[in-house]
């Protein structure tokens, strides 16, 4: 009888220890997951803020570049070096943003927070729009430069005749 009571007590204690240890392990794992989730959300927030600010600067630079397209061909030569530098700055800004977006994509894939997921969708949409606008800007720039070069060539021919 003593063995049965001792055995029952030991069985109860071992079951308690097993479930207690499992519960502690579960809580530790839960805490670790929560900390990691918070860290991922913080990374998404930081990336979102940085990329958004850089996109605003890119937009401002691209807007300033629009003035170049209002110039007459006669004035393009005077302003060409300034706008070439401006266009190179825009290219560099775009490249930096693309690199930041690649880093942000990793965090975006891991996030489970709906607010962070919305920010990730917003980043993707804004990045696509910025890319489209950049392509249009680049095409317009190249077209204007080509038109200016053709205009110069025609004016040389006319002046020589």
XYZ file of C-alpha atoms in Angstrom:
161
model
C 0.000 0.000 0.000
C 2.839 2.322 0.859
C 4.341 1.686 -2.553
C 1.064 2.486 -4.266
C 0.726 5.792 -2.403
C 4.373 6.694 -3.022
C 4.018 5.621 -6.653
C 0.862 7.741 -7.042
C 2.554 10.737 -5.456
C 5.622 10.291 -7.659
C 3.422 9.877 -10.735
C 1.482 13.049 -9.867
C 4.724 14.941 -9.226
C 6.277 13.752 -12.480
C 3.150 14.716 -14.444
C 3.191 18.104 -12.718
C 6.887 18.578 -13.537
C 6.386 17.558 -17.173
C 3.468 19.941 -17.684
C 5.148 22.667 -15.631
C 8.358 22.403 -17.664
C 6.422 22.348 -20.922
C 4.439 25.395 -19.833
C 7.593 27.281 -18.914
C 9.176 26.342 -22.236
C 6.006 27.402 -24.065
C 5.972 30.751 -22.257
C 9.664 31.325 -22.996
C 9.115 30.520 -26.656
C 6.034 32.751 -26.730
C 8.019 35.601 -25.162
C 10.834 35.094 -27.679
C 8.355 35.096 -30.591
C 6.703 38.248 -29.290
C 10.063 40.040 -28.940
C 11.041 38.985 -32.463
C 7.684 40.155 -33.822
C 8.093 43.520 -32.119
C 11.616 43.794 -33.542
C 10.376 43.014 -37.068
C 7.569 45.574 -36.744
C 10.045 48.173 -35.497
C 12.300 47.410 -38.484
C 9.355 47.802 -40.867
C 8.426 51.111 -39.208
C 11.996 52.416 -39.410
C 12.385 51.337 -43.038
C 9.011 52.795 -43.935
C 9.881 56.149 -42.395
C 13.342 56.285 -44.002
C 12.147 55.204 -47.436
C 9.182 57.586 -47.303
C 11.466 60.507 -46.473
C 13.862 59.513 -49.255
C 10.938 59.200 -51.672
C 9.858 62.744 -50.781
C 13.373 63.966 -51.594
C 13.330 61.986 -54.848
C 9.962 63.486 -55.760
C 11.302 66.982 -55.050
C 14.360 66.342 -57.213
C 12.229 64.967 -60.038
C 9.921 67.988 -59.791
C 12.926 70.319 -60.034
C 14.037 68.394 -63.093
C 10.752 69.247 -64.839
C 11.993 72.836 -65.319
C 14.598 71.462 -67.720
C 11.878 70.304 -70.088
C 10.465 73.822 -70.403
C 13.712 75.235 -71.798
C 14.075 76.180 -75.421
C 16.791 74.350 -77.323
C 18.859 77.553 -77.376
C 18.971 77.541 -73.566
C 19.581 73.832 -73.061
C 23.306 74.167 -73.690
C 23.676 76.757 -70.924
C 21.828 74.619 -68.373
C 22.886 71.171 -69.574
C 25.679 70.519 -67.065
C 23.480 71.570 -64.122
C 20.687 69.241 -65.190
C 23.076 66.395 -66.010
C 24.326 66.635 -62.428
C 20.733 66.832 -61.174
C 19.788 63.754 -63.204
C 22.765 61.820 -61.789
C 21.633 62.794 -58.276
C 18.181 61.450 -59.078
C 19.702 58.180 -60.325
C 21.701 57.857 -57.100
C 18.661 58.649 -54.939
C 16.668 56.006 -56.807
C 19.438 53.444 -56.372
C 19.622 54.107 -52.611
C 15.854 53.744 -52.293
C 15.926 50.466 -54.253
C 18.572 49.092 -51.879
C 16.523 50.160 -48.851
C 13.406 48.559 -50.312
C 15.267 45.265 -50.786
C 16.259 45.325 -47.104
C 12.681 46.200 -46.121
C 11.241 43.321 -48.176
C 12.866 40.805 -45.840
C 11.136 42.334 -42.824
C 7.895 42.706 -44.752
C 7.823 38.995 -45.546
C 8.180 38.146 -41.859
C 5.707 40.614 -40.369
C 2.308 39.503 -39.103
C 1.099 42.863 -37.820
C -1.643 44.248 -40.095
C -0.376 47.835 -39.690
C 3.107 46.780 -40.772
C 1.662 44.792 -43.672
C -0.190 47.909 -44.837
C 3.044 49.882 -44.666
C 4.744 47.200 -46.735
C 1.986 47.356 -49.367
C 2.286 51.137 -49.392
C 6.057 50.891 -49.887
C 5.570 48.518 -52.795
C 2.968 50.754 -54.453
C 5.054 53.899 -53.925
C 8.186 52.196 -55.199
C 6.379 51.085 -58.360
C 5.010 54.598 -58.948
C 8.440 56.124 -58.359
C 9.931 53.652 -60.842
C 7.300 54.529 -63.451
C 7.878 58.258 -62.947
C 11.628 57.781 -63.133
C 11.331 55.872 -66.416
C 9.165 58.668 -67.865
C 11.643 61.278 -66.628
C 14.547 59.372 -68.135
C 12.743 59.024 -71.481
C 11.852 62.726 -71.529
C 15.407 63.671 -70.600
C 16.945 61.525 -73.315
C 14.394 62.769 -75.845
C 15.138 66.415 -75.012
C 18.907 65.866 -75.197
C 18.502 64.078 -78.534
C 16.259 66.884 -79.810
C 18.798 69.458 -78.654
C 21.629 67.627 -80.417
C 19.570 67.442 -83.629
C 18.755 71.137 -83.284
C 22.466 71.949 -82.873
C 23.296 69.865 -85.928
C 20.660 71.673 -88.011
C 21.863 75.076 -86.826
C 25.466 74.222 -87.752
C 24.337 73.197 -91.232
C 22.282 76.361 -91.683
C 25.108 78.585 -90.417
C 27.591 76.962 -92.819
C 25.405 77.534 -95.901
